[in-house]
Each structure stands twice: as C-alpha cells, then as structure tokens.
Coordinates of C-alpha atoms in Angstrom, one line a residue:
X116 CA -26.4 -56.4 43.9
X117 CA -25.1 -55.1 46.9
X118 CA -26.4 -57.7 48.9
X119 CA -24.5 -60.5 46.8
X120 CA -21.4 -58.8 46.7
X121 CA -22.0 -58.5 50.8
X122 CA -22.5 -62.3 50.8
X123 CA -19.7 -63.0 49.4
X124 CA -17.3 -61.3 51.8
X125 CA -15.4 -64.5 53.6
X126 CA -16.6 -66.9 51.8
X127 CA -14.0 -67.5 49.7
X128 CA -13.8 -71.4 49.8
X129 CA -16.2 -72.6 46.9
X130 CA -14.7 -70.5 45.2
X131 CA -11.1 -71.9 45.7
X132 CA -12.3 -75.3 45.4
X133 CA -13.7 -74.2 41.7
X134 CA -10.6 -72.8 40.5
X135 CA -8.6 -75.6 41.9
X136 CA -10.4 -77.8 40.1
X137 CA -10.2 -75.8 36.8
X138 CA -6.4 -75.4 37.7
X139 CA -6.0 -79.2 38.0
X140 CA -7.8 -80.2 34.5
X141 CA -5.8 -77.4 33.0
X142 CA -2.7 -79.2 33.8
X143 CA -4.1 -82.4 32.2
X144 CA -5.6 -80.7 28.8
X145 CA -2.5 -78.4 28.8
X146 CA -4.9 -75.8 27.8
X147 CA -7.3 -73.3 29.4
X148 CA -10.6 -74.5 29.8
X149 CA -12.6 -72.0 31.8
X150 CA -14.0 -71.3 27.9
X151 CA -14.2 -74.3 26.8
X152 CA -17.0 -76.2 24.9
X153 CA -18.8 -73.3 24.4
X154 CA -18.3 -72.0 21.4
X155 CA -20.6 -74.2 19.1
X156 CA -23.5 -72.5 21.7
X157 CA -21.7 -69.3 21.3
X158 CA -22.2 -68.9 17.3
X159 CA -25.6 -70.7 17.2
X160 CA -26.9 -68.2 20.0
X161 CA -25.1 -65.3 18.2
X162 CA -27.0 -66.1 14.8
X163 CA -30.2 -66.7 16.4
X164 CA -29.4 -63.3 18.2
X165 CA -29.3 -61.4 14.6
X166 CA -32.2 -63.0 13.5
X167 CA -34.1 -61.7 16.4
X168 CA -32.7 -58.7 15.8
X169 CA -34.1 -58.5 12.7
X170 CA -37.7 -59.8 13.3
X171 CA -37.5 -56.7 16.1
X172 CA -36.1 -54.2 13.1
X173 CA -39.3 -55.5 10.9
X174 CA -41.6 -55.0 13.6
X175 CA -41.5 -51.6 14.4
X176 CA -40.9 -51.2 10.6
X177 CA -44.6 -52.7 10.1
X178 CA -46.0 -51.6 13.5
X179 CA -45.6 -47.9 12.5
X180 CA -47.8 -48.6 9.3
X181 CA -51.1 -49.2 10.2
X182 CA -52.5 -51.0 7.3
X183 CA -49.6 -53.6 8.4
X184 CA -50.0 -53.7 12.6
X185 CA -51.9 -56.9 12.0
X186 CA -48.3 -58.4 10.0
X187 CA -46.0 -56.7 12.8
X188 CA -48.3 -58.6 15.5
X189 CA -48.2 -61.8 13.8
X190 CA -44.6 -61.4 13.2
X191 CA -44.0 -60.9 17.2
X192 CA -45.7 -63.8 18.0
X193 CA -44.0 -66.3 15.9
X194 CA -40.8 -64.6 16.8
X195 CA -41.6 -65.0 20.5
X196 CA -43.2 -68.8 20.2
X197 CA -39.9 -69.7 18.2
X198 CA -37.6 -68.4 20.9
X199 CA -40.2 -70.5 23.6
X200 CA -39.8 -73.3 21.9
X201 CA -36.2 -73.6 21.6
X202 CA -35.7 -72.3 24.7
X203 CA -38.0 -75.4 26.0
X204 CA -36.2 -78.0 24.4
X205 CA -32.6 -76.6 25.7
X206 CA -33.7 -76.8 29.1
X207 CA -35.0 -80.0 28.7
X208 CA -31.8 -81.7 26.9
X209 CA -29.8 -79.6 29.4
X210 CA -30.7 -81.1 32.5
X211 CA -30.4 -84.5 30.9
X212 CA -27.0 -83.8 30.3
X213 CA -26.4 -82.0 33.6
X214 CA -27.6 -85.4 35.6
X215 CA -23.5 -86.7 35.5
X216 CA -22.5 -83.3 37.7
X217 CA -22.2 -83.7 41.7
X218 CA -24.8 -82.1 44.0
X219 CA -23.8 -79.7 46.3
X220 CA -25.3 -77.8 48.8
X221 CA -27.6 -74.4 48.6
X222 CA -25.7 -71.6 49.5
X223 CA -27.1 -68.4 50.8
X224 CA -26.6 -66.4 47.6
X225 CA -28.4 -69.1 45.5
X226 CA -31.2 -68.9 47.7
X227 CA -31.6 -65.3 47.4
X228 CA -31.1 -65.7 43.6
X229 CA -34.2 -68.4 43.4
X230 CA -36.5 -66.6 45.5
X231 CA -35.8 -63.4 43.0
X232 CA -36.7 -65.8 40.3
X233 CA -39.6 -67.1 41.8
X234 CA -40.7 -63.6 42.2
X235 CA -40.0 -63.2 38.3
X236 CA -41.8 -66.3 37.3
X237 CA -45.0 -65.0 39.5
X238 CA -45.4 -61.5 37.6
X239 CA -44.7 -63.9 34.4
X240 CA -47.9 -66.1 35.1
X241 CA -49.7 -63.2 36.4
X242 CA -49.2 -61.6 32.8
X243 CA -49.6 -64.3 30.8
X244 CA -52.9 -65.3 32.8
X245 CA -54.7 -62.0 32.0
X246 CA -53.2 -62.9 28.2
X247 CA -54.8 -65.9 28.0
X248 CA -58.2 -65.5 29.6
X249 CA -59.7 -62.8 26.7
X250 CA -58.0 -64.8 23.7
X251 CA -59.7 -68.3 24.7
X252 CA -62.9 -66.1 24.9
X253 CA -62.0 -64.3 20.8
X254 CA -60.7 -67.5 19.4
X255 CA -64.4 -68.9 18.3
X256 CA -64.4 -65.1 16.6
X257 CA -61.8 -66.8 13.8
X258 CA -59.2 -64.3 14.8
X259 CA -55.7 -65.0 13.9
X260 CA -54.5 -62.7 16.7
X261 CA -56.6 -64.9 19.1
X262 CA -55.1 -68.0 18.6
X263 CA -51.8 -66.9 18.7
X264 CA -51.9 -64.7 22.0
X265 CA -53.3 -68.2 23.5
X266 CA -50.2 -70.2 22.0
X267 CA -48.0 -67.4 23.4
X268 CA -49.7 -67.1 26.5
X269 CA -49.7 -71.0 27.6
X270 CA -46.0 -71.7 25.4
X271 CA -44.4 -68.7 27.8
X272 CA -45.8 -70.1 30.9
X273 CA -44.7 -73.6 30.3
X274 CA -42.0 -72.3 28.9
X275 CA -40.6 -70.8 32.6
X276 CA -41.9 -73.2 34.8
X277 CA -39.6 -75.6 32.7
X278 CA -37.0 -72.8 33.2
X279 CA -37.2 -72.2 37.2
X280 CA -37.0 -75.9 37.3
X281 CA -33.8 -76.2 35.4
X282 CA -32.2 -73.5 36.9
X283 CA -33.0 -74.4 40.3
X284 CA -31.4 -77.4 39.7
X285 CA -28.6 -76.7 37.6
X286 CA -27.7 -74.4 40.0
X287 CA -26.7 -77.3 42.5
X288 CA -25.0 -78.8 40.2
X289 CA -21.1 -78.7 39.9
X290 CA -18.2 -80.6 38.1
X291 CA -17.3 -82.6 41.2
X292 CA -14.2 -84.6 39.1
X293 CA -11.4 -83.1 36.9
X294 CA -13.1 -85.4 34.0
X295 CA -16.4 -82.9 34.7
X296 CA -13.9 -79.9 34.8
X297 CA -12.8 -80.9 31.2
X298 CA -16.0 -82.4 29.4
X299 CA -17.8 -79.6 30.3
X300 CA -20.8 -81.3 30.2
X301 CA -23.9 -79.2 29.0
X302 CA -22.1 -76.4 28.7
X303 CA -23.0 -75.5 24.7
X304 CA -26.4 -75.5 25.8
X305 CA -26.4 -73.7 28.5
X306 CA -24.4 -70.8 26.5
X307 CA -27.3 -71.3 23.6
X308 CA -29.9 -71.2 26.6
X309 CA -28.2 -68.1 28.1
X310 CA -28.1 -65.9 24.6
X311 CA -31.4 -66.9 24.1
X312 CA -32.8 -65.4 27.1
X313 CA -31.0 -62.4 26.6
X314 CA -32.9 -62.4 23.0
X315 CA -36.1 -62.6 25.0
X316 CA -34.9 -60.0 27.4
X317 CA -35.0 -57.7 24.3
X318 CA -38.1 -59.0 22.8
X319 CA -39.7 -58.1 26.2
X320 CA -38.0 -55.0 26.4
X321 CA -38.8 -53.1 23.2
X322 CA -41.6 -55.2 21.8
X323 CA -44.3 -56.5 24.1
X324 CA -45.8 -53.0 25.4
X325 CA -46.8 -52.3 22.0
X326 CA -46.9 -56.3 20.2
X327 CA -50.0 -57.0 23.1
X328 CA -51.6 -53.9 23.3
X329 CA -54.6 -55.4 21.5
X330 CA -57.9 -54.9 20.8
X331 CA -58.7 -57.6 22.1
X332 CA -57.2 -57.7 25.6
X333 CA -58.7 -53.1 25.6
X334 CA -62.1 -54.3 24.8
X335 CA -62.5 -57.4 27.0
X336 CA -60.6 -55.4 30.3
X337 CA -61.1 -51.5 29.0
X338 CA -58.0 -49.7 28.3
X339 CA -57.1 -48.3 31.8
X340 CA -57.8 -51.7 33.1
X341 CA -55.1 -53.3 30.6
X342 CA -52.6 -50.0 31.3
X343 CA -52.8 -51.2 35.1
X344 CA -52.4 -55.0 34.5
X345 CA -49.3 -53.8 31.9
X346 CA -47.5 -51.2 33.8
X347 CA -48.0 -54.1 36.8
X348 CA -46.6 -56.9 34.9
X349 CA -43.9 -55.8 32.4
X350 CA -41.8 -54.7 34.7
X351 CA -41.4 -58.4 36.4
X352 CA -41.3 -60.3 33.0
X353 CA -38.2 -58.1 31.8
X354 CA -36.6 -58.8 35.4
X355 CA -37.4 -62.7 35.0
X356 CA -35.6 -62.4 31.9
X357 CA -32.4 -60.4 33.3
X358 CA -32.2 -62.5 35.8
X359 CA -32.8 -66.0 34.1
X360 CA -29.9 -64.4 32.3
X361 CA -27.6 -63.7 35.6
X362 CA -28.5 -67.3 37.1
X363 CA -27.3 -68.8 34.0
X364 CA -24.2 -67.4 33.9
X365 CA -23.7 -68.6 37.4
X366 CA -24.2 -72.1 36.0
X367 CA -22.0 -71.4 33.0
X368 CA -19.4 -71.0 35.2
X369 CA -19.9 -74.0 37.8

C-alpha cells in the first residue's frame, strides 16, 4: 500500500487527463457521470451478494451438525461453482465489450499490481492442483464429494486464468473519447464482476478451511500433510481475491 501511494507522488498527469475527460462529457450529458451505468451491475451484484450470504449462513448452520456435513459440503460447492461460472462468463462478455476503449501504456503501478496478481493466481493453481489430484483418484469410488471437488477444482482454475487475462487487459484499457467517457462501455459488468469477487473473497474467507477439509484430500495426503498444503495456500487464494477486487476497481474507474 505504501509503495502505490509512493508511486503516485508526481505523477499526477493521467490522472488529470481522466478527470478532464470526465469533466468534458459532463458538460455534454449535463450530468455527473463518474457513477454512471453502473447501477443495473450494482443491484444484480448486491442480490447475488445476499444470496451468498445466505448459502454461507446455511453452511455453517449444517456444517455444525454432523449428520448434515455431507449437505453443508455440497451446498459450498454449488455455491462456489455458481459464483465461477458467472464470474467466467462476465469476464468473457466484458472484454468483448471493452475491445471499443483506447490502449494505453503500462504504468509502473499497474505493473506492480499484475505481478501481485500473478503471485495470487500461482498460490490459486497450487491449491486447486493438490484439490484436484485426490478427487480424480475417489471419483470411480461413486462419491458425490469427489466429483464436485474435481468441478471446483478445474472451474476455479479456469475460472482465474480467464480473470488475470481480463484484468491484465482491461487494465490498459481507457475511454480515449468523450463518447467512451459517457457510454461507459462495460462498465455494469465490470461492477457485477467486482461484487462478485468480493462474494468469493468471503466464500474463501470463512468457508473453504472447513468446506475442503475432507476425507478425502486427509486420507490420500495425511492430515498434517493437508494442514501444510492449507495453511500454504489459503492465505494466497484470499489475497487473489482482495486483490482481483482492488484491480477491478481500478478499471471501474478508467
């Protein structure tokens, strides 16, 4: 944080450059537009906030029962392939739409903001790798559980490969016009896109230490073998999150 805010002492001219554009589509709307068209992203990413909410409330409900774990772990991972999903497809329609914006150049804050990513989206595959290896292995087993780890696992990588992607790019991207500065184009997704994340965040937060503390992962790595790989990992998927979060908000804005 300190390092940004260092970065940005003297450089001062994108900046100016922004607002002048904002200022100058402002005078042609008549009407303040650093908000604008985001509110249909706003309410849908609000709502599908609750409702993760909720899914999280009947989790621990069912988690703390044992005769229901199974139900509480099922219930995480459709929650969290639901949220993958979505989150997939934003990305994807949102760098179609984002293709009209001007290119600009990398700055060196953006740079330092994709190489933390990059270091997020490593710990991310890392997990999801030791995920995926022991569920493959249980799936001929008939388990439930199995097949769905496997879904998470290879839905949550692909999932933020897409992600890095989008957000390495959209991060270069900028209204270069004052009809950009008004359209706003790509701008409800990216708000959807950015409350989602911060649903995930959550999800990561509270959830996973307990959601994928399986069985099936303890048996096939023993448990102080799975403690390691978690205590390693979680850490780095929560930051990916956050961060995903911070770099969207950054595009939000540009």
């Amino acid at each position: 944080m300190f390092y940004k805010m260092f970065q940005k002492v003297g450089h001062v001219r994108q900046e100016s450059e922004r607002l002048e554009r904002i200022r100058q589509a402002n005078n042609v709307s008549g009407h303040f537009a650093e908000c604008h068209r985001s509110h249909k992203g706003l309410f849908i990413g609000l709502l599908l906030f609750m409702v993760t909410l909720v899914s999280m409330c009947l989790f621990f409900i069912f988690f703390t029962r044992l005769d229901k774990r199974n139900t509480a772990i099922t219930l995480y991972q459709c929650t969290e392939l639901v949220l993958l999903g979505l989150s997939m497809l934003t990305c994807v329609f949102t760098m179609i739409r984002l293709r009209v914006l001007h290119l600009s150049n990398l700055s060196e804050e953006g740079a330092f903001d994709d190489n933390l990513l990059l270091v997020g989206l490593v710990g991310m595959i890392f997990y999801d790798l030791f995920l995926l290896v022991p569920a493959l292995e249980a799936i001929p087993s008939g388990k439930i559980a199995a097949k769905l780890f496997a879904a998470k696992a290879l839905m949550e990588i692909a999932q933020s490969m897409v992600q890095v992607f989008f957000i390495l790019e959209g991060s270069r991207r900028c209204a270069g016009s004052v009809a950009h500065v008004h359209n706003k184009p790509g701008r409800t997704l990216i708000t959807f896109l950015l409350i989602l994340n911060l649903a995930m965040w959550f999800v990561n937060t509270f959830e996973v230490k307990r959601a994928d503390n399986h069985s099936i992962h303890i048996d096939y790595y023993t448990g102080m073998a799975w403690k390691i790989i978690t205590h390693i990992s979680l850490p780095m998927i929560v930051f990916f999150r956050f961060h995903s979060t911070v770099c969207l908000s950054d595009i939000w804005a540009n």
